[in-house]
Amino acid sequence: MSKKITLITGASSGIGLELAWVCARNNHDLLLIARHEDKLQELTKAIKEKYSVSVDYLPYDLSEIKSAQEIYNHCQAKDLFIDVLINNAGFGDWRKFIDSDIKRQLDMINVNISTLVYLSHLFIKDMKNNGGGKIMNIASAAAFQPGPLMSVYYATKAFVLHFSEAIANELKENNITVTAICPGPTASNFKKNANIGNSRLMKKRNLPSSKNVAEFSYRAMKKGKVVAIHGLINIIMTKLVNIIPRSIVVKMVRKIQEEF
Ligand SMILES: NC(=O)c1ccc[n+]([C@@H]2O[C@H](COP(=O)([O-])OP(=O)(O)OC[C@H]3O[C@@H](n4cnc5c(N)ncnc54)[C@H](OP(=O)(O)O)[C@@H]3O)[C@@H](O)[C@H]2O)c1
Protein backbone atom coordinates (compact mmCIF):
# COMPACT_ATOMS: atom_id res chain seq x y z
CA MET A 1 0.00 0.00 0.00
CA SER A 2 1.48 3.37 -1.04
CA LYS A 3 2.13 5.98 1.62
CA LYS A 4 -0.33 8.90 1.64
CA ILE A 5 1.42 12.25 1.30
CA THR A 6 0.39 15.91 1.10
CA LEU A 7 2.44 17.77 -1.49
CA ILE A 8 2.82 21.54 -1.00
CA THR A 9 4.46 23.78 -3.59
CA GLY A 10 5.97 27.07 -2.48
CA ALA A 11 6.49 25.78 1.05
CA SER A 12 9.64 27.79 1.76
CA SER A 13 7.85 31.02 2.67
CA GLY A 14 4.58 32.79 3.47
CA ILE A 15 1.27 31.01 2.99
CA GLY A 16 2.87 27.74 1.80
CA LEU A 17 5.16 27.54 4.81
CA GLU A 18 2.21 28.09 7.14
CA LEU A 19 0.18 25.51 5.25
CA ALA A 20 2.96 23.02 5.96
CA TRP A 21 2.60 23.73 9.68
CA VAL A 22 -1.21 23.46 9.62
CA CYS A 23 -1.07 20.18 7.70
CA ALA A 24 1.58 18.76 10.05
CA ARG A 25 -0.54 19.70 13.05
CA ASN A 26 -3.36 17.73 11.41
CA ASN A 27 -1.16 14.65 10.93
CA HIS A 28 -0.40 14.95 7.24
CA ASP A 29 2.88 13.46 6.04
CA LEU A 30 4.50 16.05 3.80
CA LEU A 31 6.49 16.57 0.64
CA LEU A 32 7.58 20.21 0.35
CA ILE A 33 8.67 21.90 -2.88
CA ALA A 34 10.31 25.28 -3.60
CA ARG A 35 13.63 26.59 -4.94
CA HIS A 36 15.33 27.52 -1.66
CA GLU A 37 16.73 24.23 -0.34
CA ASP A 38 18.10 25.83 2.85
CA LYS A 39 14.65 27.10 3.84
CA LEU A 40 12.99 23.76 3.04
CA GLN A 41 15.62 21.93 5.06
CA GLU A 42 15.14 24.25 8.04
CA LEU A 43 11.35 23.91 7.90
CA THR A 44 11.54 20.12 7.58
CA LYS A 45 13.73 19.92 10.67
CA ALA A 46 11.49 22.26 12.68
CA ILE A 47 8.29 20.37 11.80
CA LYS A 48 9.84 16.99 12.58
CA GLU A 49 10.95 18.26 15.98
CA LYS A 50 7.41 19.29 16.84
CA TYR A 51 5.15 16.71 15.17
CA SER A 52 5.29 12.96 14.57
CA VAL A 53 4.85 13.19 10.82
CA SER A 54 7.21 12.35 8.00
CA VAL A 55 8.49 15.37 6.08
CA ASP A 56 10.61 15.38 2.96
CA TYR A 57 11.49 18.11 0.50
CA LEU A 58 12.56 18.52 -3.10
CA PRO A 59 14.20 21.71 -4.34
CA TYR A 60 12.68 22.54 -7.72
CA ASP A 61 12.28 25.58 -9.92
CA LEU A 62 8.65 25.27 -11.00
CA SER A 63 9.12 27.73 -13.85
CA GLU A 64 10.79 24.80 -15.62
CA ILE A 65 7.98 22.83 -17.21
CA LYS A 66 9.79 19.50 -16.81
CA SER A 67 9.71 19.90 -13.01
CA ALA A 68 6.14 18.56 -12.72
CA GLN A 69 6.97 15.26 -14.44
CA GLU A 70 10.18 14.91 -12.42
CA ILE A 71 8.31 15.46 -9.13
CA TYR A 72 5.72 12.91 -10.20
CA ASN A 73 8.47 10.41 -11.16
CA HIS A 74 10.04 10.88 -7.73
CA CYS A 75 6.72 10.04 -6.05
CA GLN A 76 6.28 6.96 -8.22
CA ALA A 77 9.80 5.74 -7.47
CA LYS A 78 9.24 6.15 -3.72
CA ASP A 79 5.74 4.64 -3.85
CA LEU A 80 4.12 7.83 -2.53
CA PHE A 81 0.44 8.48 -3.15
CA ILE A 82 -0.29 12.21 -3.20
CA ASP A 83 -3.81 12.29 -1.77
CA VAL A 84 -3.63 16.04 -1.08
CA LEU A 85 -2.06 18.38 -3.65
CA ILE A 86 -1.59 22.01 -2.62
CA ASN A 87 -0.62 24.22 -5.56
CA ASN A 88 0.49 27.32 -3.69
CA ALA A 89 3.74 28.47 -5.38
CA GLY A 90 3.33 31.73 -7.23
CA PHE A 91 4.63 35.23 -7.65
CA GLY A 92 3.68 38.58 -9.14
CA ASP A 93 5.45 41.46 -10.86
CA TRP A 94 4.49 45.08 -10.38
CA ARG A 95 5.09 47.39 -13.35
CA LYS A 96 3.52 48.28 -16.69
CA PHE A 97 3.48 45.28 -19.02
CA ILE A 98 5.41 47.20 -21.69
CA ASP A 99 8.23 47.89 -19.19
CA SER A 100 8.36 44.35 -17.84
CA ASP A 101 10.93 41.63 -18.44
CA ILE A 102 9.13 39.19 -20.72
CA LYS A 103 11.16 36.23 -19.43
CA ARG A 104 9.86 36.98 -15.91
CA GLN A 105 6.28 37.22 -17.17
CA LEU A 106 6.59 33.88 -18.96
CA ASP A 107 8.19 32.29 -15.88
CA MET A 108 5.23 33.60 -13.89
CA ILE A 109 2.79 31.95 -16.28
CA ASN A 110 4.77 28.72 -15.92
CA VAL A 111 4.77 28.77 -12.10
CA ASN A 112 1.27 30.18 -11.53
CA ILE A 113 -0.46 28.27 -14.33
CA SER A 114 1.46 25.67 -16.37
CA THR A 115 3.06 23.72 -13.55
CA LEU A 116 -0.14 23.89 -11.50
CA VAL A 117 -2.05 22.39 -14.43
CA TYR A 118 0.67 19.80 -15.10
CA LEU A 119 0.91 18.63 -11.47
CA SER A 120 -2.88 18.48 -11.23
CA HIS A 121 -3.12 16.38 -14.37
CA LEU A 122 -0.48 13.92 -13.19
CA PHE A 123 -1.73 13.49 -9.64
CA ILE A 124 -5.49 13.54 -10.34
CA LYS A 125 -5.10 10.28 -12.26
CA ASP A 126 -3.63 8.58 -9.18
CA MET A 127 -6.30 10.12 -6.93
CA LYS A 128 -8.98 8.74 -9.24
CA ASN A 129 -7.42 5.27 -9.19
CA ASN A 130 -7.05 5.36 -5.40
CA GLY A 131 -10.62 6.36 -4.58
CA GLY A 132 -10.30 10.13 -4.18
CA GLY A 133 -8.22 13.06 -3.00
CA LYS A 134 -8.07 16.79 -2.43
CA ILE A 135 -6.58 19.65 -4.41
CA MET A 136 -6.07 23.17 -3.12
CA ASN A 137 -5.13 25.84 -5.63
CA ILE A 138 -4.08 29.24 -4.30
CA ALA A 139 -5.73 31.77 -6.60
CA SER A 140 -6.31 35.31 -5.31
CA ALA A 141 -8.91 38.03 -4.87
CA ALA A 142 -7.09 39.37 -7.96
CA ALA A 143 -8.78 36.59 -9.95
CA PHE A 144 -12.06 38.48 -10.22
CA GLN A 145 -10.99 41.49 -12.32
CA PRO A 146 -8.26 42.75 -14.68
CA GLY A 147 -5.27 44.31 -12.90
CA PRO A 148 -3.40 47.17 -14.55
CA LEU A 149 0.24 47.32 -13.34
CA MET A 150 0.09 43.59 -12.55
CA SER A 151 -1.68 42.52 -15.72
CA VAL A 152 -0.15 39.08 -16.19
CA TYR A 153 -0.41 38.22 -12.50
CA TYR A 154 -4.12 39.06 -12.27
CA ALA A 155 -4.76 37.10 -15.46
CA THR A 156 -2.91 34.04 -14.12
CA LYS A 157 -5.10 34.07 -11.03
CA ALA A 158 -8.28 34.39 -13.13
CA PHE A 159 -7.08 31.25 -14.90
CA VAL A 160 -6.48 29.41 -11.64
CA LEU A 161 -9.95 30.31 -10.36
CA HIS A 162 -11.79 29.29 -13.52
CA PHE A 163 -9.72 26.15 -14.04
CA SER A 164 -10.31 25.07 -10.43
CA GLU A 165 -14.07 25.61 -10.62
CA ALA A 166 -14.29 23.68 -13.87
CA ILE A 167 -12.33 20.63 -12.75
CA ALA A 168 -14.09 20.67 -9.36
CA ASN A 169 -17.27 20.09 -11.32
CA GLU A 170 -15.72 17.34 -13.48
CA LEU A 171 -14.16 15.51 -10.54
CA LYS A 172 -17.19 15.36 -8.27
CA GLU A 173 -18.00 11.85 -9.42
CA ASN A 174 -14.43 10.75 -8.61
CA ASN A 175 -14.54 11.80 -4.96
CA ILE A 176 -11.90 14.47 -5.63
CA THR A 177 -12.51 17.97 -4.29
CA VAL A 178 -10.85 21.05 -5.77
CA THR A 179 -10.72 24.23 -3.73
CA ALA A 180 -9.66 27.62 -5.11
CA ILE A 181 -8.45 29.90 -2.32
CA CYS A 182 -8.76 33.63 -2.91
CA PRO A 183 -6.78 35.66 -0.38
CA GLY A 184 -6.51 39.42 -0.58
CA PRO A 185 -3.26 41.21 0.26
CA THR A 186 -1.47 39.06 2.85
CA ALA A 187 1.72 39.55 4.87
CA SER A 188 4.43 37.41 3.21
CA ASN A 189 7.42 37.86 0.90
CA PHE A 190 5.02 38.38 -2.01
CA LYS A 191 5.19 42.18 -1.95
CA LYS A 192 9.00 42.28 -1.94
CA ASN A 193 9.31 39.63 -4.66
CA ALA A 194 6.77 41.42 -6.87
CA ASN A 195 8.65 44.73 -6.49
CA ILE A 196 5.50 46.38 -5.26
CA GLY A 197 6.51 49.71 -3.81
CA ASN A 198 4.02 51.87 -1.99
CA SER A 199 0.93 50.83 -3.91
CA ARG A 200 -2.31 51.77 -2.17
CA LEU A 201 -3.34 48.11 -2.21
CA MET A 202 -0.35 46.65 -0.40
CA LYS A 203 0.52 49.60 1.83
CA LYS A 204 -2.82 49.60 3.55
CA ARG A 205 -3.70 48.72 7.16
CA ASN A 206 -2.69 45.57 9.00
CA LEU A 207 -2.50 42.81 6.44
CA PRO A 208 -3.76 39.38 7.53
CA SER A 209 -0.96 36.98 8.38
CA SER A 210 0.03 34.04 6.20
CA LYS A 211 -0.82 31.81 9.17
CA ASN A 212 -4.36 33.17 9.29
CA VAL A 213 -4.80 32.59 5.54
CA ALA A 214 -3.30 29.08 5.79
CA GLU A 215 -5.68 28.06 8.56
CA PHE A 216 -8.65 29.45 6.63
CA SER A 217 -7.48 27.62 3.50
CA TYR A 218 -7.09 24.30 5.30
CA ARG A 219 -10.60 24.50 6.73
CA ALA A 220 -12.04 25.34 3.31
CA MET A 221 -10.23 22.40 1.71
CA LYS A 222 -11.42 19.99 4.41
CA LYS A 223 -15.02 21.13 3.83
CA GLY A 224 -14.54 20.64 0.09
CA LYS A 225 -15.52 24.22 -0.73
CA VAL A 226 -15.00 25.06 -4.39
CA VAL A 227 -14.20 28.76 -3.96
CA ALA A 228 -13.11 30.28 -0.65
CA ILE A 229 -12.54 34.03 -0.48
CA HIS A 230 -10.60 35.17 2.57
CA GLY A 231 -11.83 38.24 4.47
CA LEU A 232 -15.08 40.18 4.45
CA ILE A 233 -13.72 43.12 2.43
CA ASN A 234 -12.51 40.76 -0.28
CA ILE A 235 -15.88 38.97 -0.33
CA ILE A 236 -17.68 42.30 -0.75
CA MET A 237 -15.24 43.52 -3.43
CA THR A 238 -15.58 40.33 -5.48
CA LYS A 239 -19.37 40.78 -5.45
CA LEU A 240 -19.18 44.49 -6.31
CA VAL A 241 -17.04 43.95 -9.41
CA ASN A 242 -19.91 41.98 -10.89
CA ILE A 243 -22.28 44.95 -10.76
CA ILE A 244 -19.94 47.89 -11.43
CA PRO A 245 -19.32 48.50 -15.18
CA ARG A 246 -16.08 46.75 -16.17
CA SER A 247 -14.49 49.91 -17.59
CA ILE A 248 -14.86 51.55 -14.16
CA VAL A 249 -13.56 48.46 -12.36
CA VAL A 250 -10.33 48.57 -14.41
CA LYS A 251 -9.84 52.26 -13.57
CA MET A 252 -10.44 51.54 -9.87
CA VAL A 253 -7.90 48.73 -9.84
CA ARG A 254 -5.35 50.97 -11.62
CA LYS A 255 -5.88 53.57 -8.90
CA ILE A 256 -5.27 51.16 -6.01
CA GLN A 257 -2.27 49.60 -7.74
CA GLU A 258 -0.58 52.98 -8.22
CA GLU A 259 1.96 54.35 -5.80
CA PHE A 260 0.98 57.30 -3.68
N1 LIG B 1 0.63 37.64 -0.31
C1 LIG B 1 -0.40 38.06 -0.98
O1 LIG B 1 -0.79 39.25 -0.88
C2 LIG B 1 -1.20 37.10 -1.82
C3 LIG B 1 -2.54 37.40 -2.13
C4 LIG B 1 -3.26 36.51 -2.91
C5 LIG B 1 -2.67 35.36 -3.38
N2 LIG B 1 -1.37 35.08 -3.08
C6 LIG B 1 -0.79 33.85 -3.61
O2 LIG B 1 -0.37 33.04 -2.54
C7 LIG B 1 0.66 32.15 -2.99
C8 LIG B 1 1.79 32.17 -2.00
O3 LIG B 1 2.39 33.44 -2.00
P1 LIG B 1 2.92 34.15 -0.66
O4 LIG B 1 2.09 35.33 -0.42
O5 LIG B 1 3.07 33.15 0.41
O6 LIG B 1 4.33 34.70 -1.19
P2 LIG B 1 5.83 34.29 -0.83
O7 LIG B 1 6.07 34.45 0.63
O8 LIG B 1 6.68 35.06 -1.78
O9 LIG B 1 5.91 32.72 -1.17
C9 LIG B 1 5.91 32.26 -2.50
C10 LIG B 1 6.34 30.79 -2.53
O10 LIG B 1 6.34 30.37 -3.91
C11 LIG B 1 7.60 29.78 -4.20
N3 LIG B 1 8.01 30.01 -5.57
C12 LIG B 1 8.04 31.19 -6.26
N4 LIG B 1 8.59 31.02 -7.47
C13 LIG B 1 8.93 29.70 -7.55
C14 LIG B 1 9.55 28.89 -8.54
N5 LIG B 1 9.99 29.41 -9.70
N6 LIG B 1 9.74 27.58 -8.29
C15 LIG B 1 9.35 27.03 -7.10
N7 LIG B 1 8.75 27.75 -6.13
C16 LIG B 1 8.56 29.05 -6.35
C17 LIG B 1 8.59 30.46 -3.23
O11 LIG B 1 9.69 29.59 -2.97
P3 LIG B 1 11.21 29.82 -3.49
O12 LIG B 1 11.46 31.29 -3.57
O13 LIG B 1 12.03 29.12 -2.44
O14 LIG B 1 11.26 29.11 -4.79
C18 LIG B 1 7.73 30.61 -1.98
O15 LIG B 1 7.80 29.42 -1.21
C19 LIG B 1 1.03 32.62 -4.40
O16 LIG B 1 0.41 31.80 -5.36
C20 LIG B 1 0.46 34.03 -4.46
O17 LIG B 1 0.16 34.42 -5.77
C21 LIG B 1 -0.63 35.93 -2.30
Tab-separated table of C-alpha atoms and ligand atoms in Angstrom:
chain	number	residue	atom	x	y	z
A	1	MET	CA	0.000	0.000	0.000
A	2	SER	CA	1.477	3.371	-1.038
A	3	LYS	CA	2.128	5.982	1.618
A	4	LYS	CA	-0.333	8.899	1.636
A	5	ILE	CA	1.417	12.252	1.298
A	6	THR	CA	0.394	15.912	1.104
A	7	LEU	CA	2.441	17.770	-1.488
A	8	ILE	CA	2.817	21.540	-0.996
A	9	THR	CA	4.462	23.776	-3.590
A	10	GLY	CA	5.972	27.075	-2.484
A	11	ALA	CA	6.488	25.777	1.054
A	12	SER	CA	9.641	27.793	1.765
A	13	SER	CA	7.848	31.017	2.673
A	14	GLY	CA	4.581	32.788	3.471
A	15	ILE	CA	1.267	31.011	2.994
A	16	GLY	CA	2.868	27.738	1.797
A	17	LEU	CA	5.162	27.543	4.807
A	18	GLU	CA	2.214	28.090	7.142
A	19	LEU	CA	0.176	25.505	5.253
A	20	ALA	CA	2.962	23.021	5.959
A	21	TRP	CA	2.604	23.727	9.680
A	22	VAL	CA	-1.209	23.464	9.617
A	23	CYS	CA	-1.067	20.181	7.703
A	24	ALA	CA	1.580	18.756	10.046
A	25	ARG	CA	-0.536	19.696	13.053
A	26	ASN	CA	-3.356	17.729	11.407
A	27	ASN	CA	-1.160	14.647	10.934
A	28	HIS	CA	-0.404	14.950	7.244
A	29	ASP	CA	2.881	13.465	6.039
A	30	LEU	CA	4.496	16.053	3.803
A	31	LEU	CA	6.491	16.573	0.641
A	32	LEU	CA	7.583	20.206	0.352
A	33	ILE	CA	8.670	21.901	-2.878
A	34	ALA	CA	10.307	25.277	-3.602
A	35	ARG	CA	13.629	26.587	-4.941
A	36	HIS	CA	15.328	27.517	-1.655
A	37	GLU	CA	16.732	24.233	-0.342
A	38	ASP	CA	18.097	25.829	2.849
A	39	LYS	CA	14.647	27.096	3.841
A	40	LEU	CA	12.986	23.760	3.043
A	41	GLN	CA	15.623	21.934	5.056
A	42	GLU	CA	15.138	24.246	8.039
A	43	LEU	CA	11.353	23.907	7.896
A	44	THR	CA	11.544	20.117	7.578
A	45	LYS	CA	13.728	19.919	10.673
A	46	ALA	CA	11.495	22.261	12.678
A	47	ILE	CA	8.288	20.371	11.798
A	48	LYS	CA	9.843	16.987	12.584
A	49	GLU	CA	10.950	18.256	15.980
A	50	LYS	CA	7.413	19.287	16.840
A	51	TYR	CA	5.148	16.714	15.171
A	52	SER	CA	5.291	12.957	14.572
A	53	VAL	CA	4.846	13.186	10.823
A	54	SER	CA	7.207	12.345	7.997
A	55	VAL	CA	8.489	15.367	6.085
A	56	ASP	CA	10.613	15.379	2.962
A	57	TYR	CA	11.486	18.110	0.502
A	58	LEU	CA	12.556	18.522	-3.099
A	59	PRO	CA	14.197	21.710	-4.342
A	60	TYR	CA	12.684	22.536	-7.724
A	61	ASP	CA	12.282	25.582	-9.925
A	62	LEU	CA	8.651	25.268	-11.003
A	63	SER	CA	9.117	27.726	-13.845
A	64	GLU	CA	10.792	24.803	-15.617
A	65	ILE	CA	7.984	22.828	-17.209
A	66	LYS	CA	9.792	19.504	-16.811
A	67	SER	CA	9.708	19.904	-13.013
A	68	ALA	CA	6.143	18.564	-12.715
A	69	GLN	CA	6.969	15.263	-14.435
A	70	GLU	CA	10.184	14.906	-12.422
A	71	ILE	CA	8.313	15.464	-9.127
A	72	TYR	CA	5.724	12.907	-10.204
A	73	ASN	CA	8.472	10.412	-11.157
A	74	HIS	CA	10.045	10.883	-7.726
A	75	CYS	CA	6.719	10.042	-6.049
A	76	GLN	CA	6.283	6.964	-8.223
A	77	ALA	CA	9.799	5.736	-7.472
A	78	LYS	CA	9.244	6.149	-3.718
A	79	ASP	CA	5.739	4.641	-3.851
A	80	LEU	CA	4.122	7.827	-2.527
A	81	PHE	CA	0.439	8.478	-3.150
A	82	ILE	CA	-0.291	12.206	-3.198
A	83	ASP	CA	-3.814	12.287	-1.773
A	84	VAL	CA	-3.627	16.043	-1.081
A	85	LEU	CA	-2.057	18.380	-3.649
A	86	ILE	CA	-1.585	22.006	-2.621
A	87	ASN	CA	-0.616	24.219	-5.557
A	88	ASN	CA	0.492	27.317	-3.692
A	89	ALA	CA	3.736	28.469	-5.383
A	90	GLY	CA	3.330	31.729	-7.229
A	91	PHE	CA	4.626	35.230	-7.654
A	92	GLY	CA	3.676	38.584	-9.144
A	93	ASP	CA	5.446	41.461	-10.856
A	94	TRP	CA	4.491	45.084	-10.377
A	95	ARG	CA	5.085	47.385	-13.353
A	96	LYS	CA	3.520	48.281	-16.691
A	97	PHE	CA	3.485	45.281	-19.016
A	98	ILE	CA	5.412	47.201	-21.691
A	99	ASP	CA	8.232	47.893	-19.192
A	100	SER	CA	8.365	44.355	-17.843
A	101	ASP	CA	10.932	41.628	-18.436
A	102	ILE	CA	9.126	39.194	-20.720
A	103	LYS	CA	11.164	36.229	-19.429
A	104	ARG	CA	9.863	36.985	-15.907
A	105	GLN	CA	6.282	37.216	-17.172
A	106	LEU	CA	6.588	33.884	-18.956
A	107	ASP	CA	8.190	32.289	-15.881
A	108	MET	CA	5.227	33.596	-13.891
A	109	ILE	CA	2.793	31.951	-16.284
A	110	ASN	CA	4.772	28.718	-15.922
A	111	VAL	CA	4.771	28.771	-12.104
A	112	ASN	CA	1.273	30.176	-11.526
A	113	ILE	CA	-0.456	28.266	-14.335
A	114	SER	CA	1.458	25.666	-16.374
A	115	THR	CA	3.063	23.724	-13.546
A	116	LEU	CA	-0.144	23.894	-11.496
A	117	VAL	CA	-2.049	22.394	-14.427
A	118	TYR	CA	0.666	19.803	-15.102
A	119	LEU	CA	0.910	18.635	-11.470
A	120	SER	CA	-2.880	18.484	-11.232
A	121	HIS	CA	-3.118	16.376	-14.374
A	122	LEU	CA	-0.475	13.922	-13.187
A	123	PHE	CA	-1.729	13.486	-9.638
A	124	ILE	CA	-5.487	13.540	-10.344
A	125	LYS	CA	-5.101	10.276	-12.259
A	126	ASP	CA	-3.634	8.577	-9.180
A	127	MET	CA	-6.302	10.116	-6.933
A	128	LYS	CA	-8.977	8.736	-9.241
A	129	ASN	CA	-7.418	5.266	-9.191
A	130	ASN	CA	-7.047	5.358	-5.402
A	131	GLY	CA	-10.623	6.361	-4.579
A	132	GLY	CA	-10.296	10.133	-4.177
A	133	GLY	CA	-8.223	13.064	-2.998
A	134	LYS	CA	-8.074	16.789	-2.427
A	135	ILE	CA	-6.577	19.654	-4.415
A	136	MET	CA	-6.069	23.172	-3.124
A	137	ASN	CA	-5.130	25.844	-5.628
A	138	ILE	CA	-4.082	29.238	-4.296
A	139	ALA	CA	-5.732	31.769	-6.598
A	140	SER	CA	-6.314	35.310	-5.310
A	141	ALA	CA	-8.911	38.029	-4.871
A	142	ALA	CA	-7.088	39.366	-7.955
A	143	ALA	CA	-8.781	36.588	-9.949
A	144	PHE	CA	-12.064	38.484	-10.218
A	145	GLN	CA	-10.989	41.492	-12.325
A	146	PRO	CA	-8.260	42.747	-14.679
A	147	GLY	CA	-5.269	44.305	-12.904
A	148	PRO	CA	-3.401	47.168	-14.552
A	149	LEU	CA	0.240	47.319	-13.341
A	150	MET	CA	0.094	43.595	-12.553
A	151	SER	CA	-1.676	42.525	-15.715
A	152	VAL	CA	-0.150	39.081	-16.191
A	153	TYR	CA	-0.407	38.217	-12.495
A	154	TYR	CA	-4.125	39.063	-12.273
A	155	ALA	CA	-4.758	37.097	-15.464
A	156	THR	CA	-2.910	34.036	-14.115
A	157	LYS	CA	-5.098	34.070	-11.030
A	158	ALA	CA	-8.277	34.386	-13.127
A	159	PHE	CA	-7.083	31.252	-14.904
A	160	VAL	CA	-6.483	29.406	-11.635
A	161	LEU	CA	-9.953	30.312	-10.359
A	162	HIS	CA	-11.795	29.292	-13.524
A	163	PHE	CA	-9.724	26.155	-14.045
A	164	SER	CA	-10.312	25.066	-10.434
A	165	GLU	CA	-14.075	25.609	-10.623
A	166	ALA	CA	-14.295	23.681	-13.875
A	167	ILE	CA	-12.330	20.634	-12.753
A	168	ALA	CA	-14.089	20.673	-9.364
A	169	ASN	CA	-17.270	20.086	-11.319
A	170	GLU	CA	-15.723	17.338	-13.479
A	171	LEU	CA	-14.159	15.507	-10.545
A	172	LYS	CA	-17.192	15.361	-8.267
A	173	GLU	CA	-18.000	11.848	-9.420
A	174	ASN	CA	-14.431	10.747	-8.608
A	175	ASN	CA	-14.539	11.802	-4.960
A	176	ILE	CA	-11.895	14.470	-5.626
A	177	THR	CA	-12.505	17.971	-4.287
A	178	VAL	CA	-10.853	21.047	-5.773
A	179	THR	CA	-10.723	24.235	-3.725
A	180	ALA	CA	-9.658	27.621	-5.105
A	181	ILE	CA	-8.450	29.896	-2.323
A	182	CYS	CA	-8.756	33.630	-2.911
A	183	PRO	CA	-6.784	35.657	-0.383
A	184	GLY	CA	-6.513	39.420	-0.583
A	185	PRO	CA	-3.255	41.207	0.264
A	186	THR	CA	-1.474	39.064	2.854
A	187	ALA	CA	1.721	39.548	4.869
A	188	SER	CA	4.434	37.405	3.213
A	189	ASN	CA	7.417	37.864	0.898
A	190	PHE	CA	5.015	38.382	-2.013
A	191	LYS	CA	5.194	42.183	-1.947
A	192	LYS	CA	8.997	42.279	-1.941
A	193	ASN	CA	9.307	39.633	-4.656
A	194	ALA	CA	6.774	41.420	-6.867
A	195	ASN	CA	8.648	44.729	-6.492
A	196	ILE	CA	5.500	46.379	-5.264
A	197	GLY	CA	6.514	49.707	-3.809
A	198	ASN	CA	4.019	51.874	-1.994
A	199	SER	CA	0.926	50.833	-3.905
A	200	ARG	CA	-2.315	51.774	-2.168
A	201	LEU	CA	-3.335	48.113	-2.212
A	202	MET	CA	-0.352	46.645	-0.398
A	203	LYS	CA	0.525	49.601	1.826
A	204	LYS	CA	-2.815	49.600	3.553
A	205	ARG	CA	-3.698	48.722	7.164
A	206	ASN	CA	-2.689	45.575	9.004
A	207	LEU	CA	-2.502	42.811	6.437
A	208	PRO	CA	-3.756	39.380	7.527
A	209	SER	CA	-0.956	36.980	8.384
A	210	SER	CA	0.026	34.038	6.205
A	211	LYS	CA	-0.821	31.815	9.171
A	212	ASN	CA	-4.356	33.175	9.287
A	213	VAL	CA	-4.796	32.591	5.538
A	214	ALA	CA	-3.301	29.085	5.786
A	215	GLU	CA	-5.684	28.057	8.562
A	216	PHE	CA	-8.648	29.454	6.634
A	217	SER	CA	-7.478	27.617	3.496
A	218	TYR	CA	-7.092	24.302	5.296
A	219	ARG	CA	-10.595	24.501	6.734
A	220	ALA	CA	-12.044	25.337	3.314
A	221	MET	CA	-10.232	22.403	1.711
A	222	LYS	CA	-11.423	19.994	4.411
A	223	LYS	CA	-15.017	21.130	3.829
A	224	GLY	CA	-14.542	20.638	0.087
A	225	LYS	CA	-15.523	24.224	-0.730
A	226	VAL	CA	-15.004	25.058	-4.393
A	227	VAL	CA	-14.204	28.765	-3.957
A	228	ALA	CA	-13.114	30.282	-0.650
A	229	ILE	CA	-12.541	34.035	-0.475
A	230	HIS	CA	-10.601	35.168	2.574
A	231	GLY	CA	-11.827	38.236	4.472
A	232	LEU	CA	-15.077	40.178	4.454
A	233	ILE	CA	-13.716	43.123	2.433
A	234	ASN	CA	-12.513	40.763	-0.284
A	235	ILE	CA	-15.882	38.967	-0.329
A	236	ILE	CA	-17.676	42.300	-0.752
A	237	MET	CA	-15.238	43.519	-3.428
A	238	THR	CA	-15.583	40.332	-5.475
A	239	LYS	CA	-19.373	40.784	-5.451
A	240	LEU	CA	-19.175	44.488	-6.311
A	241	VAL	CA	-17.038	43.950	-9.410
A	242	ASN	CA	-19.909	41.977	-10.888
A	243	ILE	CA	-22.281	44.945	-10.761
A	244	ILE	CA	-19.940	47.886	-11.427
A	245	PRO	CA	-19.316	48.497	-15.176
A	246	ARG	CA	-16.083	46.746	-16.173
A	247	SER	CA	-14.486	49.914	-17.587
A	248	ILE	CA	-14.865	51.547	-14.164
A	249	VAL	CA	-13.561	48.458	-12.355
A	250	VAL	CA	-10.334	48.571	-14.412
A	251	LYS	CA	-9.841	52.255	-13.569
A	252	MET	CA	-10.445	51.543	-9.872
A	253	VAL	CA	-7.897	48.727	-9.838
A	254	ARG	CA	-5.354	50.967	-11.623
A	255	LYS	CA	-5.876	53.566	-8.902
A	256	ILE	CA	-5.273	51.162	-6.009
A	257	GLN	CA	-2.265	49.601	-7.742
A	258	GLU	CA	-0.583	52.984	-8.218
A	259	GLU	CA	1.963	54.350	-5.796
A	260	PHE	CA	0.983	57.300	-3.685
B	1	LIG	N1	0.627	37.636	-0.310
B	1	LIG	C1	-0.404	38.065	-0.978
B	1	LIG	O1	-0.791	39.253	-0.881
B	1	LIG	C2	-1.196	37.102	-1.823
B	1	LIG	C3	-2.538	37.403	-2.126
B	1	LIG	C4	-3.264	36.511	-2.911
B	1	LIG	C5	-2.674	35.358	-3.376
B	1	LIG	N2	-1.366	35.079	-3.077
B	1	LIG	C6	-0.789	33.850	-3.615
B	1	LIG	O2	-0.366	33.040	-2.544
B	1	LIG	C7	0.660	32.149	-2.993
B	1	LIG	C8	1.794	32.165	-2.001
B	1	LIG	O3	2.395	33.440	-2.003
B	1	LIG	P1	2.917	34.150	-0.662
B	1	LIG	O4	2.088	35.332	-0.423
B	1	LIG	O5	3.073	33.154	0.407
B	1	LIG	O6	4.329	34.697	-1.185
B	1	LIG	P2	5.827	34.289	-0.830
B	1	LIG	O7	6.074	34.453	0.632
B	1	LIG	O8	6.675	35.058	-1.777
B	1	LIG	O9	5.906	32.720	-1.172
B	1	LIG	C9	5.911	32.259	-2.503
B	1	LIG	C10	6.335	30.792	-2.533
B	1	LIG	O10	6.342	30.369	-3.906
B	1	LIG	C11	7.599	29.779	-4.196
B	1	LIG	N3	8.014	30.015	-5.571
B	1	LIG	C12	8.038	31.193	-6.255
B	1	LIG	N4	8.586	31.019	-7.471
B	1	LIG	C13	8.925	29.699	-7.552
B	1	LIG	C14	9.553	28.889	-8.536
B	1	LIG	N5	9.990	29.410	-9.703
B	1	LIG	N6	9.738	27.582	-8.290
B	1	LIG	C15	9.351	27.032	-7.101
B	1	LIG	N7	8.753	27.746	-6.125
B	1	LIG	C16	8.556	29.054	-6.348
B	1	LIG	C17	8.585	30.456	-3.228
B	1	LIG	O11	9.694	29.590	-2.973
B	1	LIG	P3	11.210	29.824	-3.487
B	1	LIG	O12	11.459	31.289	-3.574
B	1	LIG	O13	12.026	29.119	-2.444
B	1	LIG	O14	11.262	29.114	-4.792
B	1	LIG	C18	7.732	30.608	-1.981
B	1	LIG	O15	7.799	29.424	-1.211
B	1	LIG	C19	1.031	32.624	-4.396
B	1	LIG	O16	0.411	31.798	-5.360
B	1	LIG	C20	0.456	34.033	-4.460
B	1	LIG	O17	0.165	34.422	-5.774
B	1	LIG	C21	-0.627	35.930	-2.304
